[in-house]
Amino acid sequence: MLPTVRQVLAMPILAEADPEVLAGQDQLGRPVRWLHPAEVADIAHLLRGDEIVLTTGLYLPDSGTALRAYVESLAEAGVVGVLVELGRRWSSLPRPFVEACREAGLVLIALHREVRFAAVVEEVGALILEAQVEDLRVSEFIHETFTRLDLESATTEETLSAVVRLSNVPVVLESSRHQVIGYDTATKDAAEILADWPRRSRGAVLSGRTGYDRRSGWLMTIVGSRGDDWGRLILMTNALPNRRDYVLIERAAAALTLSQMRARARDSVERNAHAILLAELRSARITPELTMRCEAANIPTRSRRFFAVAVRGRLTAQDHKQWSLTDLASVLASTTRSMQVPTLVGIDTDHVIGLLSIQETLAAEAVMTRLAQGLHRAANIVIAQGEVVDGIENTFRTLIGAKNVLAAADADDQRPWVTLADVHLRGLLHLMRDDERLELFVLRELGPLFEYDNKRGTSLVELLFVVLEHKGGKTAAAKRLLLSRPVLYERLAKIESILGVDLEDPHIKTSLHTAIIAHSLIGDAASGQRRKSDVS
């Protein structure tokens, strides 16, 4: 590591010159990249930052304004500090010079005895060069460490553990939504490190792909390939980061990106194989060869019970994007893999389907509880479970059931998972959604209202849906619709007039509610309108 200002001042050649720190005492821990003797004031444009400027002050300006401009130019160039030998120009440094350094956060050191600048540069330069060579050695070791981890297909936990071994500070991997994916606390208290994480993370500013946020003390880098960034890696440093810290965090981020790309490639091959098996199981054409292929895919079939889960993403105001089916499939596969439950995972048109094979002695509900907890931690989703069946020849029932339950489930359902027993009438209507008689029923009950909305651009069907679906009655429905109660009552009266019904009649309400649910499952009633004209 590069020597700090404090270490430079402690070297015998400077200690003998009786150094006095007049400004920037809080900056003595900053690293020093080089020492630059310079007597002229116009020197800032030749500097690269992190230097100490050595001067006797012979050719520095006299006025306080000009001295202030000199200090400001050095601070803008990233200079660490100025070391002034007293005696040739000044017996004590001018007050404007000292005040300007204090305001700029620049270390100002006065040497009360004469010193050979060339000897100082030689000795300190040798220490800096030695530190730079050591940095190169460490950087090479870092690259070798992560190259080995790449070749070994290391897990996220193994990669983060390597970061901590090389840095001795906590590291956190978070998603682009500021959710913690993994961490290693370096023996520190996890509760303290992760407390109020989303808020703290959003407050840490990152400029570019890698940067240091002084306020939080976090060194951060983007994880992911350009155009497909999916997270940030955060090194919680307890001091200003040095070059090796930057090398470490960027190389670790590259390893995590490669691991993710490798996992996606592996999942893609696995998904294709699983999709074929799931399609054949769903067709209920079970053959000895299919059973053997399931066994070969590490899905035990003897003395096992099976149940399917269907998963789809749910978009809320807090989410930045909808989860892709590929990502959801990866989440489901990795979660069941961590639970050591053999699972076939495939992607359907609008959801992800999984078939779990569990031991006969295991309670399916306990397995489902662990699975739901893991999935909900990773993503904002709706989970549907099919029935638990015995024997691979019955898996078609649970696969079809899970898909139907998911299709019938309410997108706002907050239960950990939904089963057929939870969807009630909606589940039954979903099973009948392709029946022509159900479409005709919807048109008989709601046809005049569809026609009224289409001609006048109103939303009375939607209003009726909210009133019938809402648990809190008309008052709560009015709040949900952002309407006053008189306006809601007026529109309900209009609906009664159009349909020729009494909405207080419980039989009418049941019939209309059934039609409304069926309409939401069938989709746009336009196709039904065309079918109606054909019938008539």
XYZ file of C-alpha atoms in Angstrom:
536
model
C 0.000 0.000 0.000
C 1.165 3.545 -0.714
C 2.568 5.404 2.300
C 0.306 7.940 3.968
C 1.178 11.557 4.717
C 1.652 10.566 8.360
C 4.116 7.817 7.410
C 6.053 10.160 5.127
C 6.429 12.744 7.899
C 7.641 10.032 10.272
C 10.589 9.139 8.018
C 13.911 10.128 9.635
C 14.942 12.541 6.871
C 11.794 14.638 7.409
C 11.431 14.044 11.146
C 14.869 15.644 11.621
C 13.638 18.759 9.790
C 11.132 19.425 12.634
C 7.867 19.310 10.609
C 4.814 21.177 11.900
C 1.351 20.434 10.525
C -0.526 23.732 10.206
C -3.599 22.564 8.245
C -5.318 19.374 7.129
C -4.652 17.283 10.226
C -7.665 15.127 9.308
C -6.060 14.299 5.940
C -2.864 12.736 7.303
C -4.167 9.269 6.464
C -4.335 9.978 2.727
C -1.960 7.992 0.504
C 0.953 9.749 -1.199
C 1.630 8.759 -4.797
C 4.681 11.005 -5.321
C 6.637 14.067 -4.113
C 7.060 16.959 -6.534
C 9.576 19.784 -5.827
C 8.213 22.988 -7.425
C 8.991 26.642 -6.716
C 6.654 28.203 -9.293
C 2.994 28.906 -8.590
C 1.748 27.719 -11.984
C 2.313 24.007 -11.357
C -1.156 22.475 -10.878
C -1.658 21.574 -14.559
C 1.429 19.311 -14.423
C 0.172 17.275 -11.464
C -1.950 14.101 -11.501
C -3.208 14.018 -7.909
C -2.159 12.465 -4.580
C 1.223 14.281 -4.606
C 2.960 16.354 -1.974
C 4.437 19.564 -3.366
C 7.835 20.550 -1.903
C 8.751 24.248 -1.978
C 10.760 26.945 -0.212
C 8.190 29.538 -1.310
C 10.813 31.704 -3.070
C 8.658 32.292 -6.141
C 5.200 32.052 -4.640
C 3.072 35.258 -4.735
C 2.931 37.799 -1.942
C -0.764 38.704 -1.893
C -3.286 36.715 0.071
C -5.611 36.508 -2.943
C -2.890 35.041 -5.162
C -1.836 32.555 -2.464
C -5.448 31.459 -2.119
C -5.692 30.925 -5.889
C -2.467 28.858 -5.731
C -3.892 26.619 -2.990
C -7.225 26.215 -4.803
C -5.464 25.159 -8.012
C -3.531 22.498 -6.110
C -6.702 21.220 -4.413
C -8.498 20.983 -7.771
C -5.585 18.942 -9.120
C -6.035 16.451 -6.240
C -2.794 17.330 -4.447
C -2.538 15.857 -0.943
C -0.541 18.662 0.630
C 2.226 21.275 0.499
C 5.518 21.013 2.391
C 7.257 24.380 2.867
C 10.831 24.794 4.114
C 11.041 27.915 6.265
C 14.000 30.308 6.301
C 14.578 31.165 2.636
C 11.338 33.107 2.041
C 9.316 33.030 5.227
C 10.159 32.572 8.894
C 6.497 31.633 9.417
C 3.848 30.940 6.835
C 1.430 33.759 5.940
C -1.976 33.538 7.573
C -3.890 33.637 4.200
C -1.796 30.659 3.043
C -2.683 28.635 6.177
C -6.376 29.584 6.091
C -6.683 28.722 2.407
C -5.209 25.260 3.029
C -7.593 24.658 5.915
C -10.588 25.625 3.780
C -9.431 23.478 0.866
C -8.700 20.423 3.040
C -5.036 20.506 1.972
C -2.291 19.336 4.342
C 0.132 22.194 5.009
C 3.476 21.339 6.635
C 6.161 23.783 7.714
C 9.755 22.511 8.026
C 11.678 24.486 10.646
C 15.053 23.086 9.559
C 16.737 22.858 6.197
C 16.427 19.612 4.256
C 17.692 18.413 0.881
C 14.611 18.012 -1.306
C 16.460 15.647 -3.661
C 17.234 13.304 -0.743
C 13.592 13.474 0.429
C 12.317 12.581 -3.052
C 14.842 9.758 -3.310
C 13.957 8.151 0.029
C 10.211 8.656 -0.108
C 10.204 7.738 -3.807
C 11.903 4.441 -3.013
C 9.210 3.711 -0.416
C 6.482 4.588 -2.934
C 8.051 2.434 -5.642
C 8.323 -0.454 -3.213
C 4.629 -0.030 -2.356
C 3.701 0.081 -6.042
C 5.657 -3.106 -6.723
C 3.889 -4.722 -3.762
C 0.564 -3.506 -5.187
C 1.418 -5.212 -8.465
C 2.232 -8.427 -6.616
C -1.054 -8.249 -4.718
C -2.960 -7.423 -7.918
C -1.418 -10.441 -9.603
C -2.381 -12.600 -6.627
C -5.947 -11.229 -6.794
C -6.193 -12.094 -10.485
C -4.780 -15.577 -9.870
C -7.268 -16.130 -7.012
C -10.314 -15.203 -9.058
C -9.081 -16.990 -12.165
C -8.916 -20.161 -10.077
C -12.425 -19.474 -8.743
C -13.643 -18.957 -12.318
C -12.190 -22.300 -13.390
C -13.729 -24.012 -10.371
C -17.162 -22.485 -11.107
C -17.225 -20.957 -7.636
C -20.537 -20.049 -6.016
C -21.490 -16.507 -5.017
C -20.723 -17.343 -1.385
C -17.228 -18.602 -2.280
C -16.500 -15.472 -4.311
C -17.612 -13.138 -1.508
C -15.582 -15.153 0.992
C -12.494 -14.654 -1.184
C -13.122 -10.898 -1.234
C -13.204 -10.812 2.565
C -10.026 -12.901 2.873
C -8.202 -10.405 0.659
C -9.644 -7.212 2.169
C -10.629 -8.024 5.781
C -13.717 -5.814 5.440
C -17.401 -6.701 4.903
C -18.722 -7.123 1.369
C -22.340 -7.082 0.149
C -23.795 -8.106 -3.214
C -27.132 -6.450 -3.961
C -29.589 -6.494 -6.853
C -30.383 -3.485 -9.018
C -33.457 -3.040 -6.789
C -31.213 -2.681 -3.685
C -32.118 -6.106 -2.316
C -29.314 -8.077 -0.667
C -28.356 -11.154 -2.710
C -25.358 -12.264 -0.661
C -22.886 -10.970 1.905
C -19.895 -11.794 4.073
C -19.567 -9.708 7.221
C -15.869 -10.439 7.924
C -16.793 -11.470 11.526
C -18.750 -8.241 12.104
C -22.394 -8.116 13.239
C -24.648 -8.890 10.265
C -27.615 -7.087 11.843
C -25.606 -3.876 12.046
C -24.241 -4.131 8.508
C -27.595 -4.934 6.872
C -29.801 -2.677 9.013
C -32.136 -0.489 6.905
C -30.234 -1.653 3.840
C -32.502 -0.438 0.963
C -32.558 3.147 2.267
C -28.807 3.270 2.906
C -28.055 1.711 -0.447
C -30.198 4.189 -2.379
C -28.327 7.013 -0.642
C -24.896 5.734 -1.771
C -24.052 7.538 -5.007
C -22.050 5.750 -7.705
C -20.620 7.735 -10.614
C -19.545 5.501 -13.483
C -19.157 1.756 -13.085
C -16.773 1.867 -10.098
C -16.524 4.570 -7.469
C -16.161 5.506 -3.814
C -18.899 7.217 -1.811
C -17.166 9.173 0.959
C -20.324 9.712 2.992
C -21.086 6.014 3.397
C -17.495 4.782 3.153
C -18.519 2.315 0.423
C -16.428 1.311 -2.577
C -18.914 0.125 -5.219
C -18.884 -1.391 -8.676
C -21.580 -2.481 -11.101
C -22.042 -6.237 -11.568
C -23.112 -7.503 -14.978
C -22.138 -7.081 -18.603
C -22.874 -3.727 -20.228
C -26.509 -3.650 -21.232
C -27.328 -6.420 -18.766
C -26.309 -4.967 -15.400
C -28.101 -6.717 -12.551
C -26.476 -5.604 -9.300
C -23.772 -3.825 -7.313
C -20.868 -5.189 -5.307
C -20.081 -3.092 -2.236
C -16.869 -3.154 -0.221
C -17.484 -1.470 3.140
C -14.020 -0.007 3.602
C -12.939 1.579 6.875
C -10.528 3.987 5.129
C -10.022 5.586 1.733
C -9.722 2.734 -0.781
C -6.376 2.147 -2.465
C -5.474 0.764 -5.860
C -5.627 -2.859 -4.771
C -9.141 -2.335 -3.368
C -10.278 -1.149 -6.801
C -8.574 -4.120 -8.468
C -10.159 -6.498 -5.960
C -13.734 -5.281 -6.264
C -13.647 -5.056 -10.068
C -12.110 -8.530 -10.443
C -14.670 -9.982 -8.000
C -17.502 -8.324 -9.951
C -16.156 -9.876 -13.155
C -16.119 -13.306 -11.486
C -19.722 -12.876 -10.314
C -20.793 -11.782 -13.804
C -19.099 -14.807 -15.377
C -20.726 -17.094 -12.813
C -24.150 -15.655 -13.623
C -23.589 -16.052 -17.381
C -22.429 -19.633 -16.852
C -25.492 -20.361 -14.721
C -27.785 -18.955 -17.404
C -26.117 -21.070 -20.091
C -26.398 -24.176 -17.917
C -30.004 -23.355 -17.079
C -30.827 -22.892 -20.765
C -29.667 -26.419 -21.628
C -31.369 -27.806 -18.540
C -34.611 -25.895 -19.281
C -34.861 -27.401 -22.758
C -34.418 -30.938 -21.445
C -36.878 -30.361 -18.600
C -39.450 -28.761 -20.922
C -39.569 -31.921 -23.057
C -40.037 -34.144 -20.004
C -42.770 -31.894 -18.566
C -44.664 -31.853 -21.865
C -44.655 -35.655 -22.023
C -45.680 -36.000 -18.365
C -48.540 -33.537 -18.909
C -49.799 -35.616 -21.844
C -50.204 -38.586 -19.435
C -48.416 -40.920 -21.822
C -46.151 -42.554 -19.252
C -43.782 -45.163 -20.642
C -40.872 -47.064 -19.104
C -38.561 -45.006 -21.293
C -40.012 -41.715 -19.956
C -39.606 -42.951 -16.383
C -35.981 -43.869 -17.134
C -35.327 -40.417 -18.649
C -36.752 -38.725 -15.546
C -34.448 -40.823 -13.381
C -31.518 -39.873 -15.644
C -32.466 -36.196 -15.178
C -32.051 -36.748 -11.396
C -35.808 -36.873 -10.756
C -36.461 -39.985 -8.606
C -39.752 -41.731 -9.417
C -39.886 -44.756 -7.088
C -41.546 -44.390 -3.677
C -42.053 -40.692 -4.288
C -44.838 -38.145 -4.181
C -45.116 -35.265 -6.607
C -46.655 -31.825 -6.771
C -46.380 -29.001 -9.274
C -45.931 -25.279 -8.707
C -46.715 -22.559 -11.241
C -45.133 -19.127 -10.826
C -45.588 -15.763 -12.492
C -44.170 -12.317 -11.766
C -46.217 -9.571 -10.202
C -45.530 -5.896 -11.016
C -46.122 -3.317 -8.284
C -45.401 0.376 -7.931
C -42.187 -0.485 -6.062
C -40.804 -2.651 -8.887
C -38.620 -1.259 -11.658
C -39.463 -4.028 -14.140
C -41.402 -7.238 -14.555
C -39.386 -10.371 -13.896
C -38.628 -12.292 -17.091
C -39.705 -15.930 -17.283
C -36.064 -16.955 -17.737
C -35.107 -15.213 -14.493
C -38.069 -16.744 -12.655
C -37.104 -20.202 -13.910
C -33.563 -19.679 -12.636
C -34.881 -18.527 -9.252
C -37.161 -21.575 -8.952
C -34.376 -23.965 -10.003
C -31.782 -22.471 -7.660
C -34.221 -22.405 -4.726
C -35.218 -26.070 -5.069
C -31.571 -26.973 -5.663
C -30.580 -25.316 -2.372
C -33.393 -27.272 -0.669
C -32.049 -30.487 -2.245
C -35.476 -31.250 -3.725
C -35.261 -32.779 -7.239
C -37.318 -30.592 -9.583
C -38.128 -30.311 -13.272
C -38.407 -26.634 -14.249
C -39.884 -25.410 -17.525
C -41.189 -22.219 -19.107
C -44.755 -21.982 -20.410
C -46.379 -19.148 -22.368
C -46.858 -16.766 -19.440
C -45.514 -18.586 -16.395
C -42.903 -20.960 -15.034
C -43.864 -24.511 -14.074
C -42.005 -26.858 -11.729
C -42.592 -30.484 -10.759
C -41.147 -31.456 -7.367
C -40.311 -35.032 -6.398
C -40.360 -35.548 -2.627
C -39.881 -38.527 -0.349
C -43.052 -40.217 0.868
C -42.093 -39.408 4.466
C -41.822 -35.662 3.829
C -44.769 -33.368 4.520
C -45.608 -31.534 1.303
C -46.785 -28.454 3.200
C -43.432 -28.136 5.007
C -41.593 -28.362 1.679
C -43.963 -25.813 0.156
C -43.462 -23.434 3.079
C -39.669 -23.441 2.631
C -40.029 -23.095 -1.132
C -42.435 -20.156 -0.897
C -40.187 -18.361 1.597
C -37.185 -18.720 -0.686
C -39.074 -17.624 -3.802
C -40.694 -14.589 -2.164
C -37.313 -13.447 -0.816
C -35.932 -13.483 -4.348
C -38.826 -12.085 -6.386
C -42.257 -10.482 -6.246
C -44.406 -13.352 -7.517
C -47.654 -15.298 -7.342
C -47.251 -19.032 -6.586
C -49.854 -21.704 -7.300
C -49.615 -25.299 -6.084
C -51.202 -28.311 -7.701
C -52.482 -31.301 -5.734
C -50.028 -33.794 -4.209
C -50.128 -37.062 -6.177
C -48.660 -40.535 -5.729
C -46.817 -42.034 -8.664
C -45.369 -40.480 -11.781
C -48.374 -41.657 -13.813
C -50.532 -39.081 -11.960
C -48.255 -36.076 -12.411
C -50.385 -34.787 -15.304
C -53.099 -33.940 -12.770
C -50.891 -31.747 -10.587
C -49.225 -30.092 -13.607
C -52.562 -29.137 -15.165
C -53.996 -28.205 -11.774
C -51.153 -25.830 -10.864
C -51.472 -24.065 -14.219
C -55.253 -23.659 -13.810
C -54.959 -22.431 -10.234
C -52.368 -19.817 -11.262
C -54.584 -18.618 -14.122
C -57.534 -18.273 -11.763
C -55.566 -16.678 -8.917
C -56.013 -12.994 -8.198
C -52.898 -10.997 -9.101
C -53.231 -9.102 -5.795
C -53.451 -12.278 -3.678
C -50.900 -11.874 -0.870
C -51.004 -15.452 0.437
C -47.657 -17.299 0.307
C -49.142 -19.671 -2.257
C -52.553 -20.490 -3.712
C -54.203 -23.898 -4.121
C -57.374 -25.046 -5.868
C -59.228 -24.733 -2.561
C -58.373 -21.010 -2.507
C -59.724 -19.972 -5.915
C -63.321 -21.245 -5.366
C -65.722 -20.008 -8.089
C -62.927 -18.351 -10.048
C -61.171 -21.717 -10.340
C -64.309 -23.448 -11.608
C -64.977 -20.722 -14.165
C -61.385 -20.886 -15.337
C -61.823 -24.581 -16.113
C -64.935 -23.650 -18.144
C -63.430 -20.609 -19.866
C -63.359 -22.251 -23.308
C -66.972 -23.382 -23.100
C -69.189 -21.478 -25.552
C -72.087 -21.617 -23.089
C -70.066 -19.573 -20.552
C -69.454 -16.823 -23.119
C -73.163 -16.757 -23.972
C -73.977 -16.492 -20.250
C -71.652 -13.478 -19.912
C -73.312 -11.811 -22.908
C -76.826 -12.453 -21.573
C -75.943 -10.910 -18.215
C -73.687 -8.041 -19.284
C -74.236 -7.556 -23.040
C -76.249 -4.281 -22.789
C -73.606 -2.848 -20.460
C -70.801 -3.761 -22.905
C -72.735 -2.036 -25.686
C -73.375 1.085 -23.585
C -69.662 1.390 -22.651
C -68.535 0.878 -26.260
C -70.883 3.568 -27.625
C -70.316 6.208 -24.937
C -66.738 5.506 -23.810
C -67.806 4.904 -20.212
C -66.433 2.303 -17.774
C -69.591 0.982 -16.118
C -68.474 -2.658 -16.456
C -65.255 -1.842 -14.600
C -67.217 0.070 -11.935
C -69.588 -2.873 -11.448
C -66.591 -5.212 -11.135
C -65.071 -3.099 -8.329
C -68.397 -2.829 -6.465
C -69.056 -6.570 -6.627
C -65.464 -7.605 -5.844
C -64.818 -5.129 -3.039
C -65.321 -6.434 0.483
C -66.136 -3.093 2.112
C -69.466 -2.374 0.432
C -70.393 0.691 -1.582
C -68.646 3.162 0.716
C -65.327 1.359 0.413
C -65.861 0.898 -3.337
C -66.431 4.652 -3.715
C -63.089 5.322 -2.031
C -61.382 2.758 -4.246
C -62.880 4.393 -7.363
C -62.135 7.918 -6.066
C -65.807 8.830 -6.394
C -68.236 10.498 -4.023
C -71.048 8.276 -2.789
C -73.796 10.255 -4.599
C -71.921 9.867 -7.902
C -71.434 6.132 -7.298
C -75.140 5.662 -6.440
C -76.085 7.573 -9.608
C -73.922 5.302 -11.787
C -75.247 2.147 -10.100
C -78.756 3.360 -10.836
C -77.720 3.795 -14.463
C -76.427 0.188 -14.511
C -79.736 -1.047 -13.081
C -81.597 0.888 -15.772
C -79.423 -0.477 -18.601
C -79.608 -4.093 -17.417
C -83.169 -3.909 -16.118
C -82.226 -5.442 -12.759
C -82.233 -4.660 -9.040
C -78.671 -4.739 -7.675
C -80.010 -5.286 -4.150
C -81.445 -8.652 -5.182
C -78.933 -11.289 -3.902
C -79.664 -13.641 -6.828
C -79.000 -10.846 -9.301
C -75.772 -9.895 -7.517
C -74.588 -13.529 -7.573
C -75.387 -13.888 -11.260
C -73.701 -10.619 -12.228
C -70.683 -11.376 -10.056
C -70.303 -14.761 -11.757
C -70.545 -13.103 -15.167
C -68.014 -10.446 -14.210
C -65.491 -13.071 -13.029
C -66.060 -15.160 -16.165
C -65.567 -12.070 -18.332
C -62.232 -11.302 -16.632
C -61.087 -14.868 -17.331
C -62.330 -15.057 -20.909
C -60.949 -11.684 -21.935
C -62.394 -9.074 -24.252
C -66.047 -9.722 -24.994
C -65.668 -8.635 -28.607
C -65.144 -12.210 -29.727
C -68.229 -13.136 -27.777
C -70.180 -10.373 -29.528
C -69.231 -11.870 -32.896
C -70.314 -15.311 -31.708
C -73.605 -13.870 -30.517
C -74.318 -12.421 -33.948
C -73.550 -15.807 -35.492
C -76.042 -17.510 -33.146
C -78.749 -14.969 -33.832
